[in-house]
Tab-separated table of C-alpha atoms and ligand atoms in Angstrom:
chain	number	residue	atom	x	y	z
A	406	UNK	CA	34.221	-11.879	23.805
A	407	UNK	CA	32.256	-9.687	21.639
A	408	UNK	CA	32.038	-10.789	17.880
A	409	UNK	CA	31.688	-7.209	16.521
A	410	UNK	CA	32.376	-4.214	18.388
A	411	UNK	CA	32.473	-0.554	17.206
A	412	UNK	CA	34.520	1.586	18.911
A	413	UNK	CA	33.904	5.260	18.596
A	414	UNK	CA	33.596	4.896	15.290
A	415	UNK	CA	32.550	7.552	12.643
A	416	UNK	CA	31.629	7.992	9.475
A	417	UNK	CA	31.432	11.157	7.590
A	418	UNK	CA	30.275	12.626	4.262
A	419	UNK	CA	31.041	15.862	3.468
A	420	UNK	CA	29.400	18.053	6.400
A	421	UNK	CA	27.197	15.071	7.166
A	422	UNK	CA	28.226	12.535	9.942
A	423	UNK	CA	26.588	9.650	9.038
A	424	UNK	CA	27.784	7.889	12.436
A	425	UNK	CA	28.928	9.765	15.129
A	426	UNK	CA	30.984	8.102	17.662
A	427	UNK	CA	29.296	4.688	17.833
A	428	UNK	CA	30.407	2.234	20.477
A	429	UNK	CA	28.396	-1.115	20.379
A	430	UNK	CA	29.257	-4.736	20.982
A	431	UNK	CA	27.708	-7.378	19.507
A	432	UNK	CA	27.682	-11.343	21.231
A	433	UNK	CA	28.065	-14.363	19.441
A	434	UNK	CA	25.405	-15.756	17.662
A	435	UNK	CA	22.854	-12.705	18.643
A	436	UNK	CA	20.172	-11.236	16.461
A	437	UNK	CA	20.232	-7.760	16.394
A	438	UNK	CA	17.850	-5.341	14.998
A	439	UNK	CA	19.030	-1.814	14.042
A	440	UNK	CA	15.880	1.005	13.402
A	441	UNK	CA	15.810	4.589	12.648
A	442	UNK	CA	14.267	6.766	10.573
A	443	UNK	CA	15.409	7.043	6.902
A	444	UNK	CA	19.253	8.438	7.362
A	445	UNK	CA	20.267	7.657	10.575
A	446	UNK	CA	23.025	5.342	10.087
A	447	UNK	CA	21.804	2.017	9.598
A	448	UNK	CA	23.295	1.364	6.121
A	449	UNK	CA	26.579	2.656	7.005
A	450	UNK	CA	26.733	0.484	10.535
A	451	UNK	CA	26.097	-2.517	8.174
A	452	UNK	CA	28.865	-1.202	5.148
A	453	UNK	CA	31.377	-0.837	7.623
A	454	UNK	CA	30.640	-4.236	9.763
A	455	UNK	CA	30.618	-6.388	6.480
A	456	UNK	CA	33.861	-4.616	5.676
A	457	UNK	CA	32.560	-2.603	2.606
A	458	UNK	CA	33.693	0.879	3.928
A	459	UNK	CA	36.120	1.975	6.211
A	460	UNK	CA	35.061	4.653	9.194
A	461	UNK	CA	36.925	7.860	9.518
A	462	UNK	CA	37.547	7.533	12.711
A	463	UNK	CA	37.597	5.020	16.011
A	464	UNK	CA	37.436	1.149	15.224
A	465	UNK	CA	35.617	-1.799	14.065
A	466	UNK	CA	37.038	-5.214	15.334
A	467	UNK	CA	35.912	-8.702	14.566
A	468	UNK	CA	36.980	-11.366	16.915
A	469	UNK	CA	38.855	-9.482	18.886
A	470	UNK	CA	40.943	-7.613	16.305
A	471	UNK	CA	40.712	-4.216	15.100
A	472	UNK	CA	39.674	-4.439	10.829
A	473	UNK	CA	42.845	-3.283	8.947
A	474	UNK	CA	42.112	-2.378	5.200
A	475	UNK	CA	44.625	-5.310	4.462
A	476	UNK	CA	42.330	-7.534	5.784
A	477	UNK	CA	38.734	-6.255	4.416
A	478	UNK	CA	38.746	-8.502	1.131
A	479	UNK	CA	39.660	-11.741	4.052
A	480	UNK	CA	36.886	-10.346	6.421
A	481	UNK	CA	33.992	-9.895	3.445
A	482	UNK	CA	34.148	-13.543	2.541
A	483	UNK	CA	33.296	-14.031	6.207
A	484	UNK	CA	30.151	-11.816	5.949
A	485	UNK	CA	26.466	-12.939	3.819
A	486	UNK	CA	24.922	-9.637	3.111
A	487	UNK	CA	21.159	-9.282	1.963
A	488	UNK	CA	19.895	-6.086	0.449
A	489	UNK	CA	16.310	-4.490	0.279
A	490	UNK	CA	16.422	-4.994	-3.551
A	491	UNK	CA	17.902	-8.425	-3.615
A	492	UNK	CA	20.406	-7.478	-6.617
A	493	UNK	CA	20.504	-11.082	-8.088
A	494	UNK	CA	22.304	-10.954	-11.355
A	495	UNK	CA	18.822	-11.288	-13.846
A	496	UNK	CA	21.407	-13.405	-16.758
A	497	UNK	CA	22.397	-15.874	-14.136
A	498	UNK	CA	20.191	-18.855	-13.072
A	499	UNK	CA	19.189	-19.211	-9.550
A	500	UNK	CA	21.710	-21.876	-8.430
A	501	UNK	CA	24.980	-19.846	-10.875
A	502	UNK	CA	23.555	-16.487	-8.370
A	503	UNK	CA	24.239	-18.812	-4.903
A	504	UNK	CA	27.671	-19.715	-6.785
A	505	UNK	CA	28.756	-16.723	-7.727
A	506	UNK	CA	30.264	-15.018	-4.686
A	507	UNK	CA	32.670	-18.381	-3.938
A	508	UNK	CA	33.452	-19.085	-7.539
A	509	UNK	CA	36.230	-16.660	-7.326
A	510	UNK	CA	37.353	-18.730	-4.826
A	511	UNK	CA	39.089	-22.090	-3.554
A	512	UNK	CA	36.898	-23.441	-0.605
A	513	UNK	CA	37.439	-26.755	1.636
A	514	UNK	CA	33.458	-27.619	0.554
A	515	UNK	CA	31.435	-28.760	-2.381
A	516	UNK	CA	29.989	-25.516	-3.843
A	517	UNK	CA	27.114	-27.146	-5.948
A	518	UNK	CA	26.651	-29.631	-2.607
A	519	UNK	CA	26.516	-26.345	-0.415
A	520	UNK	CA	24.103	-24.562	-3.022
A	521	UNK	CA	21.493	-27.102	-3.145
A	522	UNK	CA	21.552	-27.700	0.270
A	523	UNK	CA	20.705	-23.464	0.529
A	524	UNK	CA	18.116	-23.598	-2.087
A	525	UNK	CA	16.360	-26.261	-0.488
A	526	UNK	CA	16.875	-24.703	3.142
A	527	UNK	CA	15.121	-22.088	1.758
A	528	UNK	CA	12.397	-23.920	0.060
A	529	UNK	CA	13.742	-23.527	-3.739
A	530	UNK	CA	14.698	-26.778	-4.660
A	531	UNK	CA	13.526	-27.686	-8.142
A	532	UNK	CA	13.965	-24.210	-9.264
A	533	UNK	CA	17.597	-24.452	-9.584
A	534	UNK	CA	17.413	-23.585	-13.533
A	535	UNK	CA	14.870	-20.605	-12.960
A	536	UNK	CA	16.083	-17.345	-13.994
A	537	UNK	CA	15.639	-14.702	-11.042
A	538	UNK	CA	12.642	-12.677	-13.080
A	539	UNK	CA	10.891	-15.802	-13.346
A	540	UNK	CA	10.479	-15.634	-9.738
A	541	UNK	CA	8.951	-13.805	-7.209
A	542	UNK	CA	10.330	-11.138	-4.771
A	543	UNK	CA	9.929	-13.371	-1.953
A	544	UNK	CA	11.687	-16.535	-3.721
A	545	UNK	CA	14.192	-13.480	-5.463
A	546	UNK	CA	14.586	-12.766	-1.381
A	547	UNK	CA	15.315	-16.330	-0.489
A	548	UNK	CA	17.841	-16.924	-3.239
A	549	UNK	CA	19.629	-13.981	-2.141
A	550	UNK	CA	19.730	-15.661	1.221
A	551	UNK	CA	21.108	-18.963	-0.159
A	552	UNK	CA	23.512	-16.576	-1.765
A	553	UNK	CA	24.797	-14.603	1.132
A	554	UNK	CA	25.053	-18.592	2.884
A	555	UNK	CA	26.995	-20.145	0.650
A	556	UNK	CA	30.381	-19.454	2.182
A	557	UNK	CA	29.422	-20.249	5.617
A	558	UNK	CA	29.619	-16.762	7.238
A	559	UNK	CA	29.064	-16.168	10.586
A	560	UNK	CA	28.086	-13.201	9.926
A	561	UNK	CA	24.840	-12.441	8.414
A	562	UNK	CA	23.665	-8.723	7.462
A	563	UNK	CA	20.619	-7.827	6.072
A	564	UNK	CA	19.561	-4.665	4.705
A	565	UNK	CA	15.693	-3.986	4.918
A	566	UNK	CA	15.196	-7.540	3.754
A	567	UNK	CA	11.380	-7.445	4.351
A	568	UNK	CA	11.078	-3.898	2.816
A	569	UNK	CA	10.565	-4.674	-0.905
A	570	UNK	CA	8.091	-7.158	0.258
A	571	UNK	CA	4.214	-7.210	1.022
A	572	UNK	CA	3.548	-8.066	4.751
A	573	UNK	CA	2.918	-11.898	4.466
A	574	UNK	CA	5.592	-12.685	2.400
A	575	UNK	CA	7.961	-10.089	4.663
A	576	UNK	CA	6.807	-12.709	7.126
A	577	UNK	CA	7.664	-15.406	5.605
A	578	UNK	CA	11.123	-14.385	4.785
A	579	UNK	CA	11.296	-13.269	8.790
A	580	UNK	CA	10.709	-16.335	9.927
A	581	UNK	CA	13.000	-18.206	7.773
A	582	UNK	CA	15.675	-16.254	8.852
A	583	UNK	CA	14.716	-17.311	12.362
A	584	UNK	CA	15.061	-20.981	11.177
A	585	UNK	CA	18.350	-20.602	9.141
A	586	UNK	CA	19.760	-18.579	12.439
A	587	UNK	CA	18.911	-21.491	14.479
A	588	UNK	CA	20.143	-23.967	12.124
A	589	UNK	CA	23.394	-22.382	11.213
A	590	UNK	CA	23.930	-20.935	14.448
A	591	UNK	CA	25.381	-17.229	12.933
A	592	UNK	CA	24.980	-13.934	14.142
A	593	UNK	CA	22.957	-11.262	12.698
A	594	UNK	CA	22.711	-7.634	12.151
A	595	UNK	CA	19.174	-6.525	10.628
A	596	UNK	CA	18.405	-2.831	9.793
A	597	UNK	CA	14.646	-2.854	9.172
A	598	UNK	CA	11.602	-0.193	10.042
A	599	UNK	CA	9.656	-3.317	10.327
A	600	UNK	CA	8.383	-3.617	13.884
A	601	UNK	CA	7.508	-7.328	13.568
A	602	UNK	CA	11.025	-8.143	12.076
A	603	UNK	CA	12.781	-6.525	15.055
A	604	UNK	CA	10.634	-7.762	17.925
A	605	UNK	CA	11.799	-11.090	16.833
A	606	UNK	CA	15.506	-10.464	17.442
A	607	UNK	CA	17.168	-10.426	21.094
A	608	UNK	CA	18.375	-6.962	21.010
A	609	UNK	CA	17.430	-3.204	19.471
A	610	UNK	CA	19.661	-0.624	18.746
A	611	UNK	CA	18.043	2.418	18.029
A	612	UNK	CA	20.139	4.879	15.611
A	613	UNK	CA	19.455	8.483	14.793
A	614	UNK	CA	21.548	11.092	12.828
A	615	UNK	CA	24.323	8.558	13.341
A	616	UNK	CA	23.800	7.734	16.877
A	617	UNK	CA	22.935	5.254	19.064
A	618	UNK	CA	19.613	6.443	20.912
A	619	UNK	CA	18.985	3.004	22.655
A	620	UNK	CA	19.829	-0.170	23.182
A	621	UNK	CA	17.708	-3.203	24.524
A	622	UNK	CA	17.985	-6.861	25.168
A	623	UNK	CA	14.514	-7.978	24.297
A	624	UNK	CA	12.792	-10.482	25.588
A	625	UNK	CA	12.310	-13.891	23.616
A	626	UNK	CA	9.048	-13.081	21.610
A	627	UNK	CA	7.455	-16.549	20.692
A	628	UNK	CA	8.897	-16.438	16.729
A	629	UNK	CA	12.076	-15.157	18.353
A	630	UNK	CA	15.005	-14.820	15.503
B	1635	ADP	P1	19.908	4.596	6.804
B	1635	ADP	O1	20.424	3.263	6.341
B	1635	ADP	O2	19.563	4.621	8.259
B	1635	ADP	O3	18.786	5.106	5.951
B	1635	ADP	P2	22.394	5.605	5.746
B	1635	ADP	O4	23.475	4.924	6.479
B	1635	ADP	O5	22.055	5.131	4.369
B	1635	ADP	O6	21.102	5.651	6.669
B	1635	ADP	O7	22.736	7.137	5.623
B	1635	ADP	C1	23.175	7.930	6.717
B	1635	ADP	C2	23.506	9.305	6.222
B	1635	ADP	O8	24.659	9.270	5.404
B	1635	ADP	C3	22.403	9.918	5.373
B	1635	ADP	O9	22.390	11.303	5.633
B	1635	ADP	C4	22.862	9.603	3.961
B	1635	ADP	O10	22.343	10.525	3.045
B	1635	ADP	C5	24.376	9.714	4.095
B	1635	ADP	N1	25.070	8.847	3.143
B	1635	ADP	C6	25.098	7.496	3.159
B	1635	ADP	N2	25.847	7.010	2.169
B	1635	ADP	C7	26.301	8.097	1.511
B	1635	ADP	C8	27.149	8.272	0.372
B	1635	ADP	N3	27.682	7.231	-0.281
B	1635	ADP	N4	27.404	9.532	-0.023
B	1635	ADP	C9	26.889	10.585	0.637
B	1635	ADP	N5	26.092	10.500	1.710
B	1635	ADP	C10	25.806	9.261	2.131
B	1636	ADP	P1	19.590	-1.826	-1.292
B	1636	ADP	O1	20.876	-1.661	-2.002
B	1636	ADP	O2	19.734	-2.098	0.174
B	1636	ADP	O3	18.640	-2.754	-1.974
B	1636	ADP	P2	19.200	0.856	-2.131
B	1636	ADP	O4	19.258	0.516	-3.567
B	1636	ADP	O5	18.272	1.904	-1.617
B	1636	ADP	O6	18.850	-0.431	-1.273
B	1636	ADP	O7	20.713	1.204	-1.667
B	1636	ADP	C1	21.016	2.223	-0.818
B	1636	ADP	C2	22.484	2.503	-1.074
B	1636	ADP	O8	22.684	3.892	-1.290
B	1636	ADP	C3	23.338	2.139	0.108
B	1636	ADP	O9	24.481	1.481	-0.351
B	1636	ADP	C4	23.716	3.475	0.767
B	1636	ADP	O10	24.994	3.453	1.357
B	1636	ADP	C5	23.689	4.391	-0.419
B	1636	ADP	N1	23.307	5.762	-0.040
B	1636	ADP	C6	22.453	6.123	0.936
B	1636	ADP	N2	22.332	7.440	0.990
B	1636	ADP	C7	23.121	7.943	0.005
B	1636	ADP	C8	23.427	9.241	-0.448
B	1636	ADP	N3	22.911	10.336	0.104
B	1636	ADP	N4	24.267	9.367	-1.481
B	1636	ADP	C9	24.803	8.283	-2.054
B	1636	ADP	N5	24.570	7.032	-1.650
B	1636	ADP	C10	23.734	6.867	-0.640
């Protein structure tokens, strides 16, 4: 069955419909790229997938089951989320920012274990103790992909995450995803206006002004997510 699946769903502010009837279903373990211009939806798809808004109307169901508001604080421990502007707490070091989102939290894993494990994953061990502006915004990037890891989602969604980037180290951060989908075996949901980015995933939703234009199974590119 699907993993994620809109149904009909909308979202609207004030005369604005920032999704319009969306119906989509989303496998197991895909990689799936969203584009569109600027205000088409993409943000909003993501918010309400990772449980961080609620649509005004139709449904968004995870597993099977339709998303009740009782159950959105359950479902966003279930979801990593990367942002464009990687929104790492500056006063934290780089390992207490990968902690932060399960400290709240009893878990059935070793936290610190789980964090170094990330960091290295993503090529930052040894900078544990770094502060995030003693970094750059690719390693910022990576820790805020440690980060959204830590609690073993299987869920990943990802915000522009090349788009604060220059191109080579946008392609770095591409193709580590690729690695950490393969290793961790999650799904993920990508809105990007990088062409590269989404030619590596296996499908392409096309929004605009909140709806879905197209949507394409692509074929396995040789970096494929
Ligand atoms: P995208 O991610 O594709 O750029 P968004 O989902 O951010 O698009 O926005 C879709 C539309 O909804 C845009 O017209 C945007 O201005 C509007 N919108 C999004 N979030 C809000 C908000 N919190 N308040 C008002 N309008 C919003
Ligand atoms: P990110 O948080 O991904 O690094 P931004 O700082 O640009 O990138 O965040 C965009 C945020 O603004 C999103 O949460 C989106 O929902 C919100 N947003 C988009 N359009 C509007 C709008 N017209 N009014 C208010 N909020 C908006």
């Amino acid at each position: 069955g699907a993993q994620v699946a809109l149904r009909g769903v909308s979202r609207v502010y004030g005369a604005a419909k920032a999704l319009d009837d969306v119906s989509v279903e989303i496998e197991p373990e895909s990689a799936v790229a969203l584009m569109g211009q600027s205000g088409a939806g993409k943000s909003t798809l993501l918010h309400l997938v990772g449980g961080m808004d609620l649509p005004d109307g139709g449904e968004v169901e995870i597993d099977g089951r339709s998303l009740p508001r009782r159950r959105l604080d359950a479902h966003r421990r279930r979801v990593g989320f990367v942002f464009q502007r990687f929104h790492l707490l500056p006063a934290l070091s780089v390992l207490d920012n990968v902690l932060a989102p399960v400290l709240p939290y009893r878990v059935d894993f070793d936290r610190r274990a789980r964090a170094r494990e990330l960091l290295e994953a993503v090529g930052l061990d040894g900078r544990e103790r770094a502060l995030p502006g003693e970094l750059s915004g690719g390693q910022q990037q990576r820790v805020a992909i440690a980060r959204a890891l830590i609690g073993h989602p299987p869920l990943l969604l990802a915000d522009e995450p090349t788009g604060n980037l220059d191109s080579a180290t946008g392609e770095e951060i591409m193709e580590l995803l690729g690695t950490l989908r393969r290793h961790y075996g999650m799904t993920m949901m990508i809105a990007t206006h990088n062409p590269e980015l989404a030619a590596s995933c296996d499908r392409l939703i096309r929004l605009q002004d909140g709806r879905v234009v197209s949507d394409d199974r692509l074929e396995p590119s040789e970096d494929v997510l």
